PDB file of C-alpha atoms in Angstrom:
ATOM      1  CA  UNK A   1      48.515  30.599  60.180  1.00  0.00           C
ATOM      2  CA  UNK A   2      46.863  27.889  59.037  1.00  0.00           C
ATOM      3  CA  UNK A   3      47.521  25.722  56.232  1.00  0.00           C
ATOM      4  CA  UNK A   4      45.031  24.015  54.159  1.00  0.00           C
ATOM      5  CA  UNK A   5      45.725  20.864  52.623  1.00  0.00           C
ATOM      6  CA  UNK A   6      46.389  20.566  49.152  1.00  0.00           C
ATOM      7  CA  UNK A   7      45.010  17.653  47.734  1.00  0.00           C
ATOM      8  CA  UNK A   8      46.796  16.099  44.574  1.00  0.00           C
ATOM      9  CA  UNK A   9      44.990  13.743  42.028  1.00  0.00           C
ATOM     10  CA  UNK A  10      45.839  10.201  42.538  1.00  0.00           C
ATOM     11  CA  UNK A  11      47.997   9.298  39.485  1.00  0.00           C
ATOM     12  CA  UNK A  12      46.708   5.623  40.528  1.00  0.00           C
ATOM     13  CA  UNK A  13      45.355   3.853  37.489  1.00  0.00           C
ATOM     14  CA  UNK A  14      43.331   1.645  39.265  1.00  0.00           C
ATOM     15  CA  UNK A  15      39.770   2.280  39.093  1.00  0.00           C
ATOM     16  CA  UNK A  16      36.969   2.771  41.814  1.00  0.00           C
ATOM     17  CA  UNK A  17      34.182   0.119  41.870  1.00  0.00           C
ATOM     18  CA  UNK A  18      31.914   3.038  41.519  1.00  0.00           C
ATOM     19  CA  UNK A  19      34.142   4.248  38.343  1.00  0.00           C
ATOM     20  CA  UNK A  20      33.654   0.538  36.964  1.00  0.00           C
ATOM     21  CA  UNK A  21      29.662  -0.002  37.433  1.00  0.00           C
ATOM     22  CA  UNK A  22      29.443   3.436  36.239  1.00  0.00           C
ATOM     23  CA  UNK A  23      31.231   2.907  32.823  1.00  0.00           C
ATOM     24  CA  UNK A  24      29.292  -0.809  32.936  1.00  0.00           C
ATOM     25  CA  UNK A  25      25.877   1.189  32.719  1.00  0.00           C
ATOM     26  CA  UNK A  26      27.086   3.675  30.268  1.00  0.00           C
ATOM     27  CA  UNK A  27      28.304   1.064  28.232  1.00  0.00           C
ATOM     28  CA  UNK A  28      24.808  -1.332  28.606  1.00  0.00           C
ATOM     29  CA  UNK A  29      22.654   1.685  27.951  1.00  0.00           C
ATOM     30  CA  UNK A  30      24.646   2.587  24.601  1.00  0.00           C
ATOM     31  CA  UNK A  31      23.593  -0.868  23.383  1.00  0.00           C
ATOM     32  CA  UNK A  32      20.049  -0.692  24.576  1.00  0.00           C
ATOM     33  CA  UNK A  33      19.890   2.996  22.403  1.00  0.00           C
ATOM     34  CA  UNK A  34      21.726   1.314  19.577  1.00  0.00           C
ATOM     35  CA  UNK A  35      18.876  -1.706  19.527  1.00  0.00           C
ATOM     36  CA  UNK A  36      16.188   0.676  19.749  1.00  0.00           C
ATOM     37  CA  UNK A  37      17.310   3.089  16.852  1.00  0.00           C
ATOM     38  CA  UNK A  38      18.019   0.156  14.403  1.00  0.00           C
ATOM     39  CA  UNK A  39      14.089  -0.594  13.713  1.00  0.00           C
ATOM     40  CA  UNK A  40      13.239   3.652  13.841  1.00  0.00           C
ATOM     41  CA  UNK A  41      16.583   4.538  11.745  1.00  0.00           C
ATOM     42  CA  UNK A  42      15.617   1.880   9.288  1.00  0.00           C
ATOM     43  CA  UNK A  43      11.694   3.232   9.094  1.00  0.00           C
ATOM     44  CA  UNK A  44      12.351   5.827   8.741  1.00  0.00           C
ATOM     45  CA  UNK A  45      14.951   5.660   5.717  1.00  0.00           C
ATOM     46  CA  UNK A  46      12.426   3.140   4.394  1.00  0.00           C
ATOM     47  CA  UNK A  47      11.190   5.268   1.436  1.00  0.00           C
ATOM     48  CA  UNK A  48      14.392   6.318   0.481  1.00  0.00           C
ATOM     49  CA  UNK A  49      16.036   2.844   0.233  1.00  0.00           C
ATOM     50  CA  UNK A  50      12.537   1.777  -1.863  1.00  0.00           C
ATOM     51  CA  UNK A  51      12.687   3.885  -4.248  1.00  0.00           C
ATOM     52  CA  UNK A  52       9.485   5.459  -5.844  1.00  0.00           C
ATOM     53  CA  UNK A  53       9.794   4.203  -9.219  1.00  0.00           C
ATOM     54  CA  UNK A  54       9.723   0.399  -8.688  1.00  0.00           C
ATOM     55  CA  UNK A  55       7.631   1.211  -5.383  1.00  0.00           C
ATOM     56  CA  UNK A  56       5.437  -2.186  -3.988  1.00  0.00           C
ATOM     57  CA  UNK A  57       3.822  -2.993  -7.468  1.00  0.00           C
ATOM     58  CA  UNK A  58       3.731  -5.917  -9.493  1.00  0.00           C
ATOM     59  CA  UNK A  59       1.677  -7.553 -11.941  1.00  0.00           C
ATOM     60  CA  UNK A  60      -0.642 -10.279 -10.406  1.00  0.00           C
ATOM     61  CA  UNK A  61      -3.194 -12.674 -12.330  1.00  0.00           C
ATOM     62  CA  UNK A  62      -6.898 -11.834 -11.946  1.00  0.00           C
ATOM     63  CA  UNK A  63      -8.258 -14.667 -14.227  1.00  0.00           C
ATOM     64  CA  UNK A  64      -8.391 -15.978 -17.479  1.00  0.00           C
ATOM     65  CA  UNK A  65      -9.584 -13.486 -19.841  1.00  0.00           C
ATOM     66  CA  UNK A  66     -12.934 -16.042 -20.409  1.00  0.00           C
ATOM     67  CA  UNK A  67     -14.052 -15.770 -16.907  1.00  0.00           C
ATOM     68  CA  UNK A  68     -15.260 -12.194 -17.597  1.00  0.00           C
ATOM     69  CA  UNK A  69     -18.403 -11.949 -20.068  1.00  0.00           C
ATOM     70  CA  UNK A  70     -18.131  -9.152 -22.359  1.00  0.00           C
ATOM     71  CA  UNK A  71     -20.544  -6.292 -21.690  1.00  0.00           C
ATOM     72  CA  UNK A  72     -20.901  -7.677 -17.711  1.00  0.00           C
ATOM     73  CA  UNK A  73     -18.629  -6.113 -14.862  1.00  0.00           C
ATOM     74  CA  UNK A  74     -17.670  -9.010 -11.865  1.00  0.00           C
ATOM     75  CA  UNK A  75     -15.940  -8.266  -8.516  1.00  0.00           C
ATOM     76  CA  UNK A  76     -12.513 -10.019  -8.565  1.00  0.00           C
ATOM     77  CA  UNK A  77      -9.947 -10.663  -5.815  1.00  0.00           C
ATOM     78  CA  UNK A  78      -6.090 -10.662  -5.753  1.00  0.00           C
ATOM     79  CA  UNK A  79      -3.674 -11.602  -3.294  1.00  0.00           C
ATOM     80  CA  UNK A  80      -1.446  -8.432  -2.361  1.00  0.00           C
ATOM     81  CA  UNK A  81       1.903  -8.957  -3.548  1.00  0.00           C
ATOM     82  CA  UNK A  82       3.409  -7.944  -0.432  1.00  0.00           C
ATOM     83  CA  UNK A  83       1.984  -9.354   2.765  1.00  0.00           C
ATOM     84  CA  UNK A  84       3.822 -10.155   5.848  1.00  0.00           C
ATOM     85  CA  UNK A  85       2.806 -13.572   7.619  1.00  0.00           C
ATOM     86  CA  UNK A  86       0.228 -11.666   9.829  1.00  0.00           C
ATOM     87  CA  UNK A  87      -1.994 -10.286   7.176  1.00  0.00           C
ATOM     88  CA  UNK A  88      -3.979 -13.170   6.393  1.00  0.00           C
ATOM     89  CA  UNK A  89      -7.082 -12.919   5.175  1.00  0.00           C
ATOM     90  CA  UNK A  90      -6.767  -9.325   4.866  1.00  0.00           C
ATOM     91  CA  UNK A  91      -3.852  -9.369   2.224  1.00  0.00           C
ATOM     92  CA  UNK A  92      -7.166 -10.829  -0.299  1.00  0.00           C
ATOM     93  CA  UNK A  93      -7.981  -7.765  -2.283  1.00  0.00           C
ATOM     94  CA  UNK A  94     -11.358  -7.136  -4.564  1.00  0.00           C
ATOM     95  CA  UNK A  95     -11.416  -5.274  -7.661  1.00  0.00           C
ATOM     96  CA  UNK A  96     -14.245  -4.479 -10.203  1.00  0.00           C
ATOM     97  CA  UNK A  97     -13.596  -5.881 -13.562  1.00  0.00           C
ATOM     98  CA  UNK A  98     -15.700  -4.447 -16.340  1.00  0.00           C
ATOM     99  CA  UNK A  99     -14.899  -6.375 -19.513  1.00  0.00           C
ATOM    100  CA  UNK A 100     -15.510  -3.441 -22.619  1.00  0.00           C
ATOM    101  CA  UNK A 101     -14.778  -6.266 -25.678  1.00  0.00           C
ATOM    102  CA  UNK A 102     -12.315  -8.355 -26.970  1.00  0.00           C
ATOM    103  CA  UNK A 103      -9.638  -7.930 -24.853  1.00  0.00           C
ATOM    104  CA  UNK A 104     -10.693  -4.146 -23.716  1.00  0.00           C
ATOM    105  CA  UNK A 105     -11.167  -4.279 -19.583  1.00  0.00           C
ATOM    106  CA  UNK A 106     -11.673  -1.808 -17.097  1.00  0.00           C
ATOM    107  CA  UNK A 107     -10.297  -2.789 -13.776  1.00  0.00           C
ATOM    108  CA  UNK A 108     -11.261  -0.420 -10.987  1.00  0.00           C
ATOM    109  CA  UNK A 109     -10.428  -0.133  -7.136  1.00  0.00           C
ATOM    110  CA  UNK A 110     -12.861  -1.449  -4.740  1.00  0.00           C
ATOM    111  CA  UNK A 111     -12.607   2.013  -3.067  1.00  0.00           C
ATOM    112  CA  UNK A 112     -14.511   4.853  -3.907  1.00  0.00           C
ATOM    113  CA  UNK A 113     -12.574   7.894  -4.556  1.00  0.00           C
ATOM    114  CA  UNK A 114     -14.387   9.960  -1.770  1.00  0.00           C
ATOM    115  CA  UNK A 115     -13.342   8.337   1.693  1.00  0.00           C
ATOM    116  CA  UNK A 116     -12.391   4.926   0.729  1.00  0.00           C
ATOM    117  CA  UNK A 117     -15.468   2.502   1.289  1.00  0.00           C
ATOM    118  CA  UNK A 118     -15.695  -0.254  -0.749  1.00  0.00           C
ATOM    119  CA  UNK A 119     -18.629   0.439  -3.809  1.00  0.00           C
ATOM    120  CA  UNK A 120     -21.107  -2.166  -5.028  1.00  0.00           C
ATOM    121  CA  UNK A 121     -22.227  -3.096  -8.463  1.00  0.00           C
ATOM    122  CA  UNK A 122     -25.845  -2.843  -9.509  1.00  0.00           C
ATOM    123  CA  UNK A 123     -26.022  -4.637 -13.016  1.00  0.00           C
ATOM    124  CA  UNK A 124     -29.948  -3.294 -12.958  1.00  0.00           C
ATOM    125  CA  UNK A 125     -29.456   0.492 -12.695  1.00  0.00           C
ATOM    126  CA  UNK A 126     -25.852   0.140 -14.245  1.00  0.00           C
ATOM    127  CA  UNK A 127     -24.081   2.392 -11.487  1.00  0.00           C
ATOM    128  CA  UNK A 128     -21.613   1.413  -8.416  1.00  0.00           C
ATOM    129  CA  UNK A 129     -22.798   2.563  -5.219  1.00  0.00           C
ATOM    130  CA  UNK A 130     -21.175   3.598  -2.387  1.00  0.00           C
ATOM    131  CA  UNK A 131     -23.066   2.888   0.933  1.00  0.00           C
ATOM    132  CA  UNK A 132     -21.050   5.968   3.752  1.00  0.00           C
ATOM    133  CA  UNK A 133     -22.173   8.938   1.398  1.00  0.00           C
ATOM    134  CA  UNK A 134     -23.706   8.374  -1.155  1.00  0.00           C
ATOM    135  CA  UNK A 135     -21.468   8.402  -4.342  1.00  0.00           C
ATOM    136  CA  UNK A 136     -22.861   7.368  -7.371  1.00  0.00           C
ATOM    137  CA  UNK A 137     -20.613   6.387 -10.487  1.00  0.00           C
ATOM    138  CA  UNK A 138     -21.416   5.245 -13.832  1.00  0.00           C
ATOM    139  CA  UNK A 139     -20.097   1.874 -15.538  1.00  0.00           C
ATOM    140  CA  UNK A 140     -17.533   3.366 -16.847  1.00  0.00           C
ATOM    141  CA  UNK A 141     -16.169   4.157 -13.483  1.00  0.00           C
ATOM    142  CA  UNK A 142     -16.729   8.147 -14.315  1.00  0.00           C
ATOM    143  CA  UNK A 143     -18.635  10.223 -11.553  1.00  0.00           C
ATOM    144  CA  UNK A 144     -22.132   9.912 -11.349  1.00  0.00           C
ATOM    145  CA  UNK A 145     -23.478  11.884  -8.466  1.00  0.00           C
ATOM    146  CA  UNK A 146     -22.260  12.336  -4.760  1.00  0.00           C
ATOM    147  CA  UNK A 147     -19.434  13.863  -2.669  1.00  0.00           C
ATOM    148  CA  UNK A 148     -16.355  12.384  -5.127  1.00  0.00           C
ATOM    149  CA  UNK A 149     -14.921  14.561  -7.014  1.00  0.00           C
ATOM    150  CA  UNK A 150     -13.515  11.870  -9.586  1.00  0.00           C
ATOM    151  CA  UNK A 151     -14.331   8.869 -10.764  1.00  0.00           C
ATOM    152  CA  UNK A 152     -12.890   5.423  -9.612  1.00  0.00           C
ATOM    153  CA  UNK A 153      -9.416   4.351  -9.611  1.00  0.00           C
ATOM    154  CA  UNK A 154      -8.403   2.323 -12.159  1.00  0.00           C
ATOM    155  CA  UNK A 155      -5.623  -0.311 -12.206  1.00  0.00           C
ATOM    156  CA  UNK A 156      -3.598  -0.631 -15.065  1.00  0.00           C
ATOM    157  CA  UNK A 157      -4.077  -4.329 -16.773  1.00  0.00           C
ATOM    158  CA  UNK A 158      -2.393  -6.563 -19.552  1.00  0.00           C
ATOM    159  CA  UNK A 159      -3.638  -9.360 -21.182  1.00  0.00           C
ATOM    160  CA  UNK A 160      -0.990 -12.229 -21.745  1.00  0.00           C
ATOM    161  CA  UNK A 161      -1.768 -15.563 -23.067  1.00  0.00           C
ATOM    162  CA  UNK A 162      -5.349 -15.258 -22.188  1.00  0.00           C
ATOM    163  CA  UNK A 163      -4.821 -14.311 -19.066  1.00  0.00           C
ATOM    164  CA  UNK A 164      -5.883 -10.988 -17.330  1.00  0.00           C
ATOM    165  CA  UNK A 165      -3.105  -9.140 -15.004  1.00  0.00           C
ATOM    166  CA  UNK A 166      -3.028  -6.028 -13.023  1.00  0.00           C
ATOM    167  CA  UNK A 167      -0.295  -4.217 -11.495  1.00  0.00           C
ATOM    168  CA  UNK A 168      -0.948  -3.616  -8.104  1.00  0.00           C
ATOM    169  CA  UNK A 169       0.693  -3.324  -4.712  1.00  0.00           C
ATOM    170  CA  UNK A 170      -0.547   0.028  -4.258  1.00  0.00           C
ATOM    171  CA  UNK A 171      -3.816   1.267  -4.052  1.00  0.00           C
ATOM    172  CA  UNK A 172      -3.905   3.338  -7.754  1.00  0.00           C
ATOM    173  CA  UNK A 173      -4.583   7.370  -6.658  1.00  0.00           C
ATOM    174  CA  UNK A 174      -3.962  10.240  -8.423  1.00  0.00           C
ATOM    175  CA  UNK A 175      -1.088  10.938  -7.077  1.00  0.00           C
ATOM    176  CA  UNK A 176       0.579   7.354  -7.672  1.00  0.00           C
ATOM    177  CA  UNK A 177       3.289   7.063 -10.028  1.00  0.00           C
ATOM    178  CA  UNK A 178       1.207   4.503 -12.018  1.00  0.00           C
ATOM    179  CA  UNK A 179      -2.324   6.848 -12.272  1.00  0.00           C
ATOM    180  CA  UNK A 180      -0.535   7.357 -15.907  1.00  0.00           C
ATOM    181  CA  UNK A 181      -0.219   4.186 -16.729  1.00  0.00           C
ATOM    182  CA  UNK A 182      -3.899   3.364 -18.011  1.00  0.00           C
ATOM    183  CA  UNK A 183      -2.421   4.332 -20.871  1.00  0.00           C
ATOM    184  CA  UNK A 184      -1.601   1.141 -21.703  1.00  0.00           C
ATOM    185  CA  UNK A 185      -5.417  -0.528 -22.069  1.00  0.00           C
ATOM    186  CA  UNK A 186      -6.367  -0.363 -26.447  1.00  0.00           C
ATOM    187  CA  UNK A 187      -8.453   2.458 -26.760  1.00  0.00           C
ATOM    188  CA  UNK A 188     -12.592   2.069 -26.664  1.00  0.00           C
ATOM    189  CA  UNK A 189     -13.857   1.500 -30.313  1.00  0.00           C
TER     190      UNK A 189
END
C-alpha cells in the first residue's frame, strides 16, 4: 500500500514575499481606480449637485441703456459668467440688441434657431441673416423665411439705473428654464 502524503496548511502567520507584493499591487491599483473615478463620479453627478433652477445664469451688464439708439438694433458682447482660465477669448459672447423705446429692448442670441450659426444684421432690408442655410428673420426676431422653425432666442433683460442687463450663462432655448422668463420685458405699446 501506498500512502500519500497529507499535506496540512501552514498555521505560520508569516507571509510569502509573493503574498506581500501581491497585496502591495492590489492595494496600489485600488488607489489608482479610486483617483480615476473621483473626476468621472463627480461628472457625472454634476447636474444633480447644480441644480436646474439656479443652473449657470446670472445677470451681466450689456451697456448703459444710452448706448443703444431707439428704433436701431447693435451687436453687443458679454463676458460669460462662467469661464474657466482656458477659455479666453472665447468666453466673449455677442448678442443682438434691438432697442423698441424707452426702456423696451429686445435682446436676442447670436445663434440662429436652425443649427446655431451666428446671424447678421442688415439695417437696409431690416432682416437678420443667417449665412449656412439661409434663414431669414424679421426685426422683431420672429421667422422670416428659411429652414427655422422659430424665431430667435431671446434673453431675458432688466434695466437698472440706466443700465441694460441680461441673464445669461446659458444659451436661452426653448427648452431652458428661463425661455419663460421674457416675461419680464414691459409690453410693446
Amino acid at each position: 500500500m501506498s500512502t500519500k502524503p497529507v499535506i496540512v496548511p501552514s498555521t505560520d502567520a508569516t507571509i510569502s514575499r509573493r503574498g506581500f507584493f501581491m497585496k502591495l499591487g492590489i492595494l496600489f491599483n485600488g488607489l489608482a481606480a479610486l483617483v480615476l473615478a473621483a473626476p468621472i463620479a463627480r461628472f457625472l453627478l454634476s447636474s444633480v449637485t447644480r441644480g436646474r433652477a439656479g443652473g449657470y445664469l446670472s445677470w451681466v451688464p450689456l451697456g448703459p441703456v444710452n448706448e443703444f439708439p431707439e428704433g436701431e438694433t447693435r451687436l453687443a458682447t458679454f463676458r460669460n459668467p462662467y469661464v474657466m482660465p482656458t477659455d479666453g477669448k472665447t468666453a466673449d459672447t455677442a448678442c443682438w440688441v434691438r432697442r423698441i423705446e424707452g426702456d423696451q429692448f429686445q435682446v436676442f442670441a447670436i445663434n440662429c434657431a436652425h443649427l446655431g450659426c451666428p446671424v447678421r444684421w442688415f439695417p437696409q432690408s431690416g432682416l437678420f441673416m443667417c449665412p449656412c442655410h439661409g434663414g431669414a428673420y424679421y426685426r422683431d426676431g420672429s421667422r422670416a423665411s428659411g429652414p427655422p422653425e422659430r424665431g430667435l432666442f431671446e434673453y431675458p433683460y432688466k434695466v437698472n439705473g440706466g443700465l441694460l442687463t441680461i441673464e445669461a450663462g446659458e444659451l436661452p432655448t426653448p427648452g431652458a428654464p428661463t425661455a419663460a422668463l421674457s416675461t419680464e420685458k414691459p409690453p410693446c405699446a
